[in-house]
Amino acid sequence: MLSFLRASSRANLSPYHVVIRTLITTENIVESAPEKKLYKKDPPVSSSEPSDSALPASGMSTFGEQFPHYDIVINGGGIVGLSFLLYLQQSPFLSDRKILLLESQKDRPPVNLGELINQERLLSNRVSSLTLASKQFFNNLDVWSNLEPYAKPTRSMHVWSTKYSKGITFTPHRISFVDNLIKDSRCHIPGDDNLCYIIENDIILAGLRNKIRSDCIRFDSKLTNVDAIPGDTTVELTLSDESKITTNLLIGCDGYNSFVRQSSDINYFDLDLSQSAIVGTVQISKESDLDENDVAFQRFVPHNRNVLALLPLTQNFASFVLSVPRNQVNGLMELSDEAFVNLLNENLFLDANVSKNQSMLSFVTNTCDSLLEKIIPSDAASSLPRINPPQVISIEPESRASFPLKFGTTLPWMVGTVKGGDKQKCILIGDSAHRVHPLAGQGLNLGLGDAEILGQYLDEALSNGQDIFSDNETSQEQLNQVLYNVERQRQFKLIPMMTAIHTMQDLFTYLPSNVFTAFNKLNFVKNEIVRFANSR
Amino acid sequence: MVILMRFAVRSNLLPWLLSSHQTNKSLTVGVRNLSTVLPDEVSFYNNAGFDWWSGISMKPLRALNQLRVPLIRDTLTGGRKLTTSKPLNGYSCIDVGCGGGLLCEPLARLGASVTGIDPSQSSIQAAEEHRDWFSSSLSENLNYKMTSIEDFVVNESHHNQFDAVVASEVLEHVQDLDLFIKCCEKLIKPGGNLIVTTINQTLAAYIIDILIAEKVLGLIPQGTHQYELFISPTSLQKLVEHNNFTVRSIQGMMYNPLSSRWSWSKCTANNYAMVAVKDAKETKQNS
């Protein structure tokens, strides 16, 4: 029934149609019951030759040549794809299955993390923050111990807009009574002294590669065509070297330009944010010798709508992400290093009242702000992690890079059929299903969450003795049930998180700054936000 | 229906609604039918032509595997961490009243050697056909036999052979429960498990399983269940403990028809599962 509702809402039918058609189908079920009896009585006649009658059902095998068959094909060997593969390899039930990961790049011997540890190295400008749930995931995959020397623990995060002192400081999650309410172990994350961990993407990739048995990875091969025939229980894939394979389940973790998504019927909604991000590595000033540089800073700069995030990388270095309107990005990229450092410091320190843009909105905001200031007692020496934001001293040469920011999602759907087929055969995880603004540092974590939940559900189905990778209707139905459960589980996380990320910028820019001072005191609410961000 | 419910709420009948009614049907000593099987039931299953593996009427039963397979798996392995894809390798199970083999196949897929018995010929036929057509790899460790449990027990080579006897959703179709449990006891190895899932004898069960499911919505063919044959957990516990078992756990099960998912619950008013261990001591004394 649910899957029918799903199908009809995909076809953009109105709710009334859905109701009417649902009623009709229920009638059909009742009416068609006697026919099914007849059908069920048929087989004894043909049971003398079961193999012959079974063959036409398996579809592809009747015509053409047999291609190598895989139970699961993963397209894309990024962090999400590799960690999903590693999860599969470590599950006793899934490691027996035939699994293949397609990676378009050539095989490079992975960096040996153990050797790297005491070397001077150039910090990479592509970094990610890992939430506690992601850390737990890597811990379960037995990768975390290799990553830990490179991961910079972040103790707190300070977010502000107009005035530094009127910001919100997020601190690590404390166990609250809500944790007792949530008994589901899938959501439960043990307490940790840190808010998140900042780590370079290359290090994560190397850590994963060191653990993965690479016999299930096919390097230097791209998916060029995905094909399915109605009624068929497998999907036929053509690779860049013209070879063909078939699979029962195609998993797309091939990034925001996902080929799997383009060759499926899943609708993609995308929006150009007309912003660009500039990333790079900078050296920042320490407040004292005791300063461990373990605070992440984020400012929604009010006068130019920039967003600047400083993520600690080592004792002295931090990675920055500056998102600016698209038309300014070329100019900023051409700036000299000194001028760029000045610009960063301006974005960190400059107060809003320097540049007065007298729009109606800012007038309202300022009036509210001054009113609120009279109501809320101000105590500047509250829980600020530092007295002042850190000052950028210098930028690492050649570390600046820029990329356009876009928003895109296939939600609420992640599961779909391949174009031409009629069976739900592919699922999108990671950036291929949801591309978000980097300001909250959640993109990778959401993708890892997808990978973990999908792996868990597949593992659970197999550990219950379900037959989800066979060429028949029952097993197809069971596989679909598993995929729908994954999709539903992820919707509860992805939709609120993506909504939060994309309203945050407007909230911080337009809300009066004293609202944040007040909010900063609501420890319970802050705690729940941190818990939500850190959970799966 | 609504009037009935309102009446039940108004007159504080809810506790009564959810509590068990003792009919003492099979606990009466002396009255002994020689069969666990009702002839009507067998002809019902022979003629109903259930579409065991697809179709909507068996969907709740297929979904029940989400609970009963892990229950049986973890009971047999003692809850240890699973390290292979065939964790039940080396264990032998018998599914009494296997129907279309909905539970036998997953257990066999997990490595157990499974015997499914059922007195209905068309059910056994459906089960064998499904195994041969769709899961041919299981033919080594999955066998079906058309027999009733008392006929199966007559063969002494079957005694003390099985690590687990599974009677899932069959007790509500059994006529002589005492004989049924005695037969199960003979089949199980000392220290082995009897795993039962069945329907409680409460008004709630009557309303959900007979009134709503059979008569109003017609999800299940009429006549599948008979209220007199349901059994409450307390009487079942008495019966089982009388027959040389120790009850380990009784847990309620809840079905959500919208998501078609089962979950464990504390409420045993409708469906429940019971795990009982055959005591090793007394069998030693007997032998």
mmCIF file with all atom_site columns, N, CA and C in Angstrom, chain A residues 1-2 29 36-37 40 43-44 46-47 50 53-54 92-93 96 457 460 462-467 470 472 474 477 481 485 488, chain B residues 48-51 53 55-56 59 62 65-66 69-70 73 82-85 87 106 109-110 125 129-130 133-134 258-261:
data_model
loop_
_atom_site.group_PDB
_atom_site.id
_atom_site.type_symbol
_atom_site.label_atom_id
_atom_site.label_alt_id
_atom_site.label_comp_id
_atom_site.label_asym_id
_atom_site.label_entity_id
_atom_site.label_seq_id
_atom_site.pdbx_PDB_ins_code
_atom_site.Cartn_x
_atom_site.Cartn_y
_atom_site.Cartn_z
_atom_site.occupancy
_atom_site.B_iso_or_equiv
_atom_site.pdbx_formal_charge
_atom_site.auth_seq_id
_atom_site.auth_comp_id
_atom_site.auth_asym_id
_atom_site.auth_atom_id
_atom_site.pdbx_PDB_model_num
ATOM 1   N N  . MET A 1 1   ? 0.831  -1.193  0.000   1.00 0.00 ? 1   MET A N  1
ATOM 2   C CA . MET A 1 1   ? 0.000  0.000   0.000   1.00 0.00 ? 1   MET A CA 1
ATOM 3   C C  . MET A 1 1   ? 0.870  1.248   0.000   1.00 0.00 ? 1   MET A C  1
ATOM 4   N N  . LEU A 1 2   ? 1.847  1.251   0.907   1.00 0.00 ? 2   LEU A N  1
ATOM 5   C CA . LEU A 1 2   ? 2.714  2.424   0.990   1.00 0.00 ? 2   LEU A CA 1
ATOM 6   C C  . LEU A 1 2   ? 3.477  2.624   -0.301  1.00 0.00 ? 2   LEU A C  1
ATOM 7   N N  . ILE A 1 29  ? -7.762 -6.490  -5.189  1.00 0.00 ? 29  ILE A N  1
ATOM 8   C CA . ILE A 1 29  ? -7.147 -7.544  -4.391  1.00 0.00 ? 29  ILE A CA 1
ATOM 9   C C  . ILE A 1 29  ? -8.198 -8.565  -4.006  1.00 0.00 ? 29  ILE A C  1
ATOM 10  N N  . LYS A 1 36  ? -5.887 -16.059 -7.977  1.00 0.00 ? 36  LYS A N  1
ATOM 11  C CA . LYS A 1 36  ? -4.608 -16.478 -7.427  1.00 0.00 ? 36  LYS A CA 1
ATOM 12  C C  . LYS A 1 36  ? -4.669 -17.920 -6.972  1.00 0.00 ? 36  LYS A C  1
ATOM 13  N N  . LYS A 1 37  ? -5.842 -18.301 -6.452  1.00 0.00 ? 37  LYS A N  1
ATOM 14  C CA . LYS A 1 37  ? -5.995 -19.699 -6.048  1.00 0.00 ? 37  LYS A CA 1
ATOM 15  C C  . LYS A 1 37  ? -5.758 -20.607 -7.247  1.00 0.00 ? 37  LYS A C  1
ATOM 16  N N  . LYS A 1 40  ? -2.241 -20.827 -8.098  1.00 0.00 ? 40  LYS A N  1
ATOM 17  C CA . LYS A 1 40  ? -1.457 -21.631 -7.160  1.00 0.00 ? 40  LYS A CA 1
ATOM 18  C C  . LYS A 1 40  ? -1.702 -23.104 -7.379  1.00 0.00 ? 40  LYS A C  1
ATOM 19  N N  . PRO A 1 43  ? 0.796  -24.958 -10.516 1.00 0.00 ? 43  PRO A N  1
ATOM 20  C CA . PRO A 1 43  ? 2.144  -25.518 -10.485 1.00 0.00 ? 43  PRO A CA 1
ATOM 21  C C  . PRO A 1 43  ? 2.260  -27.035 -10.346 1.00 0.00 ? 43  PRO A C  1
ATOM 22  N N  . PRO A 1 44  ? 1.395  -27.722 -9.545  1.00 0.00 ? 44  PRO A N  1
ATOM 23  C CA . PRO A 1 44  ? 1.583  -29.166 -9.453  1.00 0.00 ? 44  PRO A CA 1
ATOM 24  C C  . PRO A 1 44  ? 1.647  -29.842 -10.819 1.00 0.00 ? 44  PRO A C  1
ATOM 25  N N  . SER A 1 46  ? 2.854  -28.544 -13.604 1.00 0.00 ? 46  SER A N  1
ATOM 26  C CA . SER A 1 46  ? 4.125  -28.301 -14.280 1.00 0.00 ? 46  SER A CA 1
ATOM 27  C C  . SER A 1 46  ? 5.319  -28.658 -13.403 1.00 0.00 ? 46  SER A C  1
ATOM 28  N N  . SER A 1 47  ? 5.046  -29.175 -12.197 1.00 0.00 ? 47  SER A N  1
ATOM 29  C CA . SER A 1 47  ? 6.157  -29.361 -11.276 1.00 0.00 ? 47  SER A CA 1
ATOM 30  C C  . SER A 1 47  ? 7.111  -30.466 -11.724 1.00 0.00 ? 47  SER A C  1
ATOM 31  N N  . PRO A 1 50  ? 10.311 -28.309 -13.271 1.00 0.00 ? 50  PRO A N  1
ATOM 32  C CA . PRO A 1 50  ? 10.392 -26.993 -12.629 1.00 0.00 ? 50  PRO A CA 1
ATOM 33  C C  . PRO A 1 50  ? 11.465 -26.096 -13.228 1.00 0.00 ? 50  PRO A C  1
ATOM 34  N N  . SER A 1 53  ? 10.234 -24.059 -16.282 1.00 0.00 ? 53  SER A N  1
ATOM 35  C CA . SER A 1 53  ? 9.299  -22.969 -16.019 1.00 0.00 ? 53  SER A CA 1
ATOM 36  C C  . SER A 1 53  ? 9.969  -21.852 -15.245 1.00 0.00 ? 53  SER A C  1
ATOM 37  N N  . ALA A 1 54  ? 11.024 -22.177 -14.544 1.00 0.00 ? 54  ALA A N  1
ATOM 38  C CA . ALA A 1 54  ? 11.668 -21.152 -13.738 1.00 0.00 ? 54  ALA A CA 1
ATOM 39  C C  . ALA A 1 54  ? 12.534 -20.236 -14.589 1.00 0.00 ? 54  ALA A C  1
ATOM 40  N N  . PRO A 1 92  ? 30.134 -10.059 8.260   1.00 0.00 ? 92  PRO A N  1
ATOM 41  C CA . PRO A 1 92  ? 30.271 -11.467 7.886   1.00 0.00 ? 92  PRO A CA 1
ATOM 42  C C  . PRO A 1 92  ? 29.267 -11.887 6.820   1.00 0.00 ? 92  PRO A C  1
ATOM 43  N N  . PHE A 1 93  ? 28.117 -11.242 6.790   1.00 0.00 ? 93  PHE A N  1
ATOM 44  C CA . PHE A 1 93  ? 27.097 -11.656 5.832   1.00 0.00 ? 93  PHE A CA 1
ATOM 45  C C  . PHE A 1 93  ? 27.327 -11.054 4.462   1.00 0.00 ? 93  PHE A C  1
ATOM 46  N N  . ASP A 1 96  ? 30.568 -12.152 1.995   1.00 0.00 ? 96  ASP A N  1
ATOM 47  C CA . ASP A 1 96  ? 30.419 -13.334 1.127   1.00 0.00 ? 96  ASP A CA 1
ATOM 48  C C  . ASP A 1 96  ? 29.873 -12.988 -0.246  1.00 0.00 ? 96  ASP A C  1
ATOM 49  N N  . TYR A 1 457 ? 21.306 -1.915  7.426   1.00 0.00 ? 457 TYR A N  1
ATOM 50  C CA . TYR A 1 457 ? 20.031 -2.538  7.058   1.00 0.00 ? 457 TYR A CA 1
ATOM 51  C C  . TYR A 1 457 ? 20.250 -3.744  6.153   1.00 0.00 ? 457 TYR A C  1
ATOM 52  N N  . GLU A 1 460 ? 21.465 -6.476  8.346   1.00 0.00 ? 460 GLU A N  1
ATOM 53  C CA . GLU A 1 460 ? 20.396 -7.009  9.187   1.00 0.00 ? 460 GLU A CA 1
ATOM 54  C C  . GLU A 1 460 ? 19.497 -7.942  8.381   1.00 0.00 ? 460 GLU A C  1
ATOM 55  N N  . LEU A 1 462 ? 20.268 -9.705  5.756   1.00 0.00 ? 462 LEU A N  1
ATOM 56  C CA . LEU A 1 462 ? 20.944 -10.973 5.480   1.00 0.00 ? 462 LEU A CA 1
ATOM 57  C C  . LEU A 1 462 ? 21.075 -11.801 6.750   1.00 0.00 ? 462 LEU A C  1
ATOM 58  N N  . SER A 1 463 ? 21.293 -11.139 7.890   1.00 0.00 ? 463 SER A N  1
ATOM 59  C CA . SER A 1 463 ? 21.452 -11.901 9.124   1.00 0.00 ? 463 SER A CA 1
ATOM 60  C C  . SER A 1 463 ? 20.116 -12.484 9.567   1.00 0.00 ? 463 SER A C  1
ATOM 61  N N  . ASN A 1 464 ? 19.004 -11.990 9.009   1.00 0.00 ? 464 ASN A N  1
ATOM 62  C CA . ASN A 1 464 ? 17.714 -12.608 9.276   1.00 0.00 ? 464 ASN A CA 1
ATOM 63  C C  . ASN A 1 464 ? 17.380 -13.671 8.243   1.00 0.00 ? 464 ASN A C  1
ATOM 64  N N  . GLY A 1 465 ? 18.371 -14.040 7.465   1.00 0.00 ? 465 GLY A N  1
ATOM 65  C CA . GLY A 1 465 ? 18.145 -15.108 6.490   1.00 0.00 ? 465 GLY A CA 1
ATOM 66  C C  . GLY A 1 465 ? 17.327 -14.686 5.296   1.00 0.00 ? 465 GLY A C  1
ATOM 67  N N  . GLN A 1 466 ? 17.168 -13.380 5.076   1.00 0.00 ? 466 GLN A N  1
ATOM 68  C CA . GLN A 1 466 ? 16.405 -12.969 3.897   1.00 0.00 ? 466 GLN A CA 1
ATOM 69  C C  . GLN A 1 466 ? 17.241 -13.174 2.648   1.00 0.00 ? 466 GLN A C  1
ATOM 70  N N  . ASP A 1 467 ? 16.521 -13.437 1.579   1.00 0.00 ? 467 ASP A N  1
ATOM 71  C CA . ASP A 1 467 ? 17.172 -13.698 0.307   1.00 0.00 ? 467 ASP A CA 1
ATOM 72  C C  . ASP A 1 467 ? 16.965 -12.460 -0.547  1.00 0.00 ? 467 ASP A C  1
ATOM 73  N N  . SER A 1 470 ? 18.416 -12.387 -5.068  1.00 0.00 ? 470 SER A N  1
ATOM 74  C CA . SER A 1 470 ? 18.104 -13.434 -6.033  1.00 0.00 ? 470 SER A CA 1
ATOM 75  C C  . SER A 1 470 ? 17.227 -12.900 -7.144  1.00 0.00 ? 470 SER A C  1
ATOM 76  N N  . ASN A 1 472 ? 14.221 -13.311 -8.205  1.00 0.00 ? 472 ASN A N  1
ATOM 77  C CA . ASN A 1 472 ? 12.792 -13.573 -8.215  1.00 0.00 ? 472 ASN A CA 1
ATOM 78  C C  . ASN A 1 472 ? 12.042 -12.462 -7.511  1.00 0.00 ? 472 ASN A C  1
ATOM 79  N N  . THR A 1 474 ? 9.956  -12.360 -4.966  1.00 0.00 ? 474 THR A N  1
ATOM 80  C CA . THR A 1 474 ? 9.957  -12.279 -3.504  1.00 0.00 ? 474 THR A CA 1
ATOM 81  C C  . THR A 1 474 ? 11.207 -11.579 -3.008  1.00 0.00 ? 474 THR A C  1
ATOM 82  N N  . GLU A 1 477 ? 11.078 -7.970  -3.692  1.00 0.00 ? 477 GLU A N  1
ATOM 83  C CA . GLU A 1 477 ? 10.188 -7.282  -2.741  1.00 0.00 ? 477 GLU A CA 1
ATOM 84  C C  . GLU A 1 477 ? 10.909 -7.050  -1.414  1.00 0.00 ? 477 GLU A C  1
ATOM 85  N N  . GLN A 1 481 ? 11.949 -3.491  0.348   1.00 0.00 ? 481 GLN A N  1
ATOM 86  C CA . GLN A 1 481 ? 11.554 -3.156  1.713   1.00 0.00 ? 481 GLN A CA 1
ATOM 87  C C  . GLN A 1 481 ? 12.758 -2.627  2.486   1.00 0.00 ? 481 GLN A C  1
ATOM 88  N N  . ASN A 1 485 ? 13.200 1.184   3.914   1.00 0.00 ? 485 ASN A N  1
ATOM 89  C CA . ASN A 1 485 ? 13.462 1.440   5.321   1.00 0.00 ? 485 ASN A CA 1
ATOM 90  C C  . ASN A 1 485 ? 14.667 2.354   5.487   1.00 0.00 ? 485 ASN A C  1
ATOM 91  N N  . ARG A 1 488 ? 13.531 5.874   4.573   1.00 0.00 ? 488 ARG A N  1
ATOM 92  C CA . ARG A 1 488 ? 12.709 6.500   5.597   1.00 0.00 ? 488 ARG A CA 1
ATOM 93  C C  . ARG A 1 488 ? 13.567 6.919   6.788   1.00 0.00 ? 488 ARG A C  1
ATOM 94  N N  . ALA B 2 48  ? -7.555 -23.751 0.914   1.00 0.00 ? 48  ALA B N  1
ATOM 95  C CA . ALA B 2 48  ? -7.439 -22.294 0.888   1.00 0.00 ? 48  ALA B CA 1
ATOM 96  C C  . ALA B 2 48  ? -6.512 -21.827 -0.219  1.00 0.00 ? 48  ALA B C  1
ATOM 97  N N  . GLY B 2 49  ? -5.536 -22.656 -0.569  1.00 0.00 ? 49  GLY B N  1
ATOM 98  C CA . GLY B 2 49  ? -4.619 -22.282 -1.637  1.00 0.00 ? 49  GLY B CA 1
ATOM 99  C C  . GLY B 2 49  ? -3.901 -20.987 -1.337  1.00 0.00 ? 49  GLY B C  1
ATOM 100 N N  . PHE B 2 50  ? -3.330 -20.872 -0.129  1.00 0.00 ? 50  PHE B N  1
ATOM 101 C CA . PHE B 2 50  ? -2.637 -19.650 0.245   1.00 0.00 ? 50  PHE B CA 1
ATOM 102 C C  . PHE B 2 50  ? -1.511 -19.354 -0.731  1.00 0.00 ? 50  PHE B C  1
ATOM 103 N N  . ASP B 2 51  ? -1.380 -18.092 -1.018  1.00 0.00 ? 51  ASP B N  1
ATOM 104 C CA . ASP B 2 51  ? -0.253 -17.651 -1.816  1.00 0.00 ? 51  ASP B CA 1
ATOM 105 C C  . ASP B 2 51  ? 0.836  -17.278 -0.810  1.00 0.00 ? 51  ASP B C  1
ATOM 106 N N  . TRP B 2 53  ? 4.099  -17.039 -0.629  1.00 0.00 ? 53  TRP B N  1
ATOM 107 C CA . TRP B 2 53  ? 5.310  -16.236 -0.827  1.00 0.00 ? 53  TRP B CA 1
ATOM 108 C C  . TRP B 2 53  ? 5.060  -14.887 -1.459  1.00 0.00 ? 53  TRP B C  1
ATOM 109 N N  . GLY B 2 55  ? 1.619  -11.903 -2.438  1.00 0.00 ? 55  GLY B N  1
ATOM 110 C CA . GLY B 2 55  ? 0.232  -11.627 -2.116  1.00 0.00 ? 55  GLY B CA 1
ATOM 111 C C  . GLY B 2 55  ? 0.117  -11.041 -0.733  1.00 0.00 ? 55  GLY B C  1
ATOM 112 N N  . ILE B 2 56  ? -1.018 -10.391 -0.521  1.00 0.00 ? 56  ILE B N  1
ATOM 113 C CA . ILE B 2 56  ? -1.127 -9.517  0.641   1.00 0.00 ? 56  ILE B CA 1
ATOM 114 C C  . ILE B 2 56  ? -1.514 -10.276 1.897   1.00 0.00 ? 56  ILE B C  1
ATOM 115 N N  . LYS B 2 59  ? 1.370  -11.232 4.092   1.00 0.00 ? 59  LYS B N  1
ATOM 116 C CA . LYS B 2 59  ? 2.401  -10.228 4.309   1.00 0.00 ? 59  LYS B CA 1
ATOM 117 C C  . LYS B 2 59  ? 2.803  -10.100 5.784   1.00 0.00 ? 59  LYS B C  1
ATOM 118 N N  . ARG B 2 62  ? 4.985  -13.015 6.624   1.00 0.00 ? 62  ARG B N  1
ATOM 119 C CA . ARG B 2 62  ? 6.335  -12.906 6.060   1.00 0.00 ? 62  ARG B CA 1
ATOM 120 C C  . ARG B 2 62  ? 7.146  -11.881 6.833   1.00 0.00 ? 62  ARG B C  1
ATOM 121 N N  . ASN B 2 65  ? 9.142  -12.614 10.133  1.00 0.00 ? 65  ASN B N  1
ATOM 122 C CA . ASN B 2 65  ? 10.522 -13.120 10.131  1.00 0.00 ? 65  ASN B CA 1
ATOM 123 C C  . ASN B 2 65  ? 11.513 -12.120 10.712  1.00 0.00 ? 65  ASN B C  1
ATOM 124 N N  . GLN B 2 66  ? 11.178 -10.815 10.625  1.00 0.00 ? 66  GLN B N  1
ATOM 125 C CA . GLN B 2 66  ? 12.051 -9.795  11.232  1.00 0.00 ? 66  GLN B CA 1
ATOM 126 C C  . GLN B 2 66  ? 12.265 -10.062 12.708  1.00 0.00 ? 66  GLN B C  1
ATOM 127 N N  . VAL B 2 69  ? 13.141 -14.822 13.214  1.00 0.00 ? 69  VAL B N  1
ATOM 128 C CA . VAL B 2 69  ? 14.445 -15.358 12.803  1.00 0.00 ? 69  VAL B CA 1
ATOM 129 C C  . VAL B 2 69  ? 15.555 -14.916 13.758  1.00 0.00 ? 69  VAL B C  1
ATOM 130 N N  . PRO B 2 70  ? 15.650 -13.582 14.100  1.00 0.00 ? 70  PRO B N  1
ATOM 131 C CA . PRO B 2 70  ? 16.663 -13.213 15.093  1.00 0.00 ? 70  PRO B CA 1
ATOM 132 C C  . PRO B 2 70  ? 16.441 -13.916 16.439  1.00 0.00 ? 70  PRO B C  1
ATOM 133 N N  . ARG B 2 73  ? 17.708 -17.420 15.962  1.00 0.00 ? 73  ARG B N  1
ATOM 134 C CA . ARG B 2 73  ? 19.158 -17.362 15.745  1.00 0.00 ? 73  ARG B CA 1
ATOM 135 C C  . ARG B 2 73  ? 19.892 -17.082 17.048  1.00 0.00 ? 73  ARG B C  1
ATOM 136 N N  . LEU B 2 82  ? 28.025 -12.590 15.654  1.00 0.00 ? 82  LEU B N  1
ATOM 137 C CA . LEU B 2 82  ? 28.017 -13.426 14.466  1.00 0.00 ? 82  LEU B CA 1
ATOM 138 C C  . LEU B 2 82  ? 29.286 -13.177 13.669  1.00 0.00 ? 82  LEU B C  1
ATOM 139 N N  . THR B 2 83  ? 30.016 -14.239 13.372  1.00 0.00 ? 83  THR B N  1
ATOM 140 C CA . THR B 2 83  ? 31.279 -14.038 12.668  1.00 0.00 ? 83  THR B CA 1
ATOM 141 C C  . THR B 2 83  ? 31.269 -14.643 11.275  1.00 0.00 ? 83  THR B C  1
ATOM 142 N N  . THR B 2 84  ? 30.320 -15.512 10.979  1.00 0.00 ? 84  THR B N  1
ATOM 143 C CA . THR B 2 84  ? 30.243 -16.050 9.627   1.00 0.00 ? 84  THR B CA 1
ATOM 144 C C  . THR B 2 84  ? 28.866 -15.761 9.062   1.00 0.00 ? 84  THR B C  1
ATOM 145 N N  . SER B 2 85  ? 28.727 -16.003 7.766   1.00 0.00 ? 85  SER B N  1
ATOM 146 C CA . SER B 2 85  ? 27.419 -15.787 7.168   1.00 0.00 ? 85  SER B CA 1
ATOM 147 C C  . SER B 2 85  ? 26.517 -16.991 7.390   1.00 0.00 ? 85  SER B C  1
ATOM 148 N N  . PRO B 2 87  ? 25.761 -18.585 10.619  1.00 0.00 ? 87  PRO B N  1
ATOM 149 C CA . PRO B 2 87  ? 25.950 -18.746 12.066  1.00 0.00 ? 87  PRO B CA 1
ATOM 150 C C  . PRO B 2 87  ? 25.257 -19.983 12.640  1.00 0.00 ? 87  PRO B C  1
ATOM 151 N N  . PRO B 2 106 ? 14.656 -19.019 5.569   1.00 0.00 ? 106 PRO B N  1
ATOM 152 C CA . PRO B 2 106 ? 15.669 -18.157 6.195   1.00 0.00 ? 106 PRO B CA 1
ATOM 153 C C  . PRO B 2 106 ? 16.565 -18.910 7.165   1.00 0.00 ? 106 PRO B C  1
ATOM 154 N N  . ARG B 2 109 ? 18.980 -20.840 5.259   1.00 0.00 ? 109 ARG B N  1
ATOM 155 C CA . ARG B 2 109 ? 19.950 -19.941 4.636   1.00 0.00 ? 109 ARG B CA 1
ATOM 156 C C  . ARG B 2 109 ? 21.029 -19.524 5.634   1.00 0.00 ? 109 ARG B C  1
ATOM 157 N N  . LEU B 2 110 ? 20.683 -19.510 6.911   1.00 0.00 ? 110 LEU B N  1
ATOM 158 C CA . LEU B 2 110 ? 21.664 -19.184 7.937   1.00 0.00 ? 110 LEU B CA 1
ATOM 159 C C  . LEU B 2 110 ? 22.492 -20.409 8.320   1.00 0.00 ? 110 LEU B C  1
ATOM 160 N N  . GLN B 2 125 ? 3.543  -28.997 -0.490  1.00 0.00 ? 125 GLN B N  1
ATOM 161 C CA . GLN B 2 125 ? 3.845  -28.918 -1.924  1.00 0.00 ? 125 GLN B CA 1
ATOM 162 C C  . GLN B 2 125 ? 4.324  -27.512 -2.298  1.00 0.00 ? 125 GLN B C  1
ATOM 163 N N  . GLU B 2 129 ? 7.979  -26.624 -3.751  1.00 0.00 ? 129 GLU B N  1
ATOM 164 C CA . GLU B 2 129 ? 8.122  -25.944 -5.046  1.00 0.00 ? 129 GLU B CA 1
ATOM 165 C C  . GLU B 2 129 ? 8.945  -24.677 -4.909  1.00 0.00 ? 129 GLU B C  1
ATOM 166 N N  . HIS B 2 130 ? 8.663  -23.906 -3.866  1.00 0.00 ? 130 HIS B N  1
ATOM 167 C CA . HIS B 2 130 ? 9.401  -22.657 -3.705  1.00 0.00 ? 130 HIS B CA 1
ATOM 168 C C  . HIS B 2 130 ? 10.882 -22.933 -3.496  1.00 0.00 ? 130 HIS B C  1
ATOM 169 N N  . TRP B 2 133 ? 12.419 -24.082 -6.914  1.00 0.00 ? 133 TRP B N  1
ATOM 170 C CA . TRP B 2 133 ? 12.464 -23.083 -7.984  1.00 0.00 ? 133 TRP B CA 1
ATOM 171 C C  . TRP B 2 133 ? 13.357 -21.914 -7.637  1.00 0.00 ? 133 TRP B C  1
ATOM 172 N N  . PHE B 2 134 ? 13.248 -21.444 -6.404  1.00 0.00 ? 134 PHE B N  1
ATOM 173 C CA . PHE B 2 134 ? 13.877 -20.162 -6.098  1.00 0.00 ? 134 PHE B CA 1
ATOM 174 C C  . PHE B 2 134 ? 15.090 -20.272 -5.183  1.00 0.00 ? 134 PHE B C  1
ATOM 175 N N  . LEU B 2 258 ? 0.878  -0.325  8.694   1.00 0.00 ? 258 LEU B N  1
ATOM 176 C CA . LEU B 2 258 ? 1.246  0.706   7.713   1.00 0.00 ? 258 LEU B CA 1
ATOM 177 C C  . LEU B 2 258 ? 2.672  0.514   7.225   1.00 0.00 ? 258 LEU B C  1
ATOM 178 N N  . SER B 2 259 ? 3.588  0.292   8.163   1.00 0.00 ? 259 SER B N  1
ATOM 179 C CA . SER B 2 259 ? 4.969  0.097   7.739   1.00 0.00 ? 259 SER B CA 1
ATOM 180 C C  . SER B 2 259 ? 5.271  -1.382  7.558   1.00 0.00 ? 259 SER B C  1
ATOM 181 N N  . SER B 2 260 ? 4.278  -2.236  7.847   1.00 0.00 ? 260 SER B N  1
ATOM 182 C CA . SER B 2 260 ? 4.420  -3.697  7.824   1.00 0.00 ? 260 SER B CA 1
ATOM 183 C C  . SER B 2 260 ? 5.681  -4.137  8.563   1.00 0.00 ? 260 SER B C  1
ATOM 184 N N  . ARG B 2 261 ? 5.810  -3.608  9.778   1.00 0.00 ? 261 ARG B N  1
ATOM 185 C CA . ARG B 2 261 ? 6.947  -4.004  10.608  1.00 0.00 ? 261 ARG B CA 1
ATOM 186 C C  . ARG B 2 261 ? 6.446  -4.512  11.946  1.00 0.00 ? 261 ARG B C  1
#
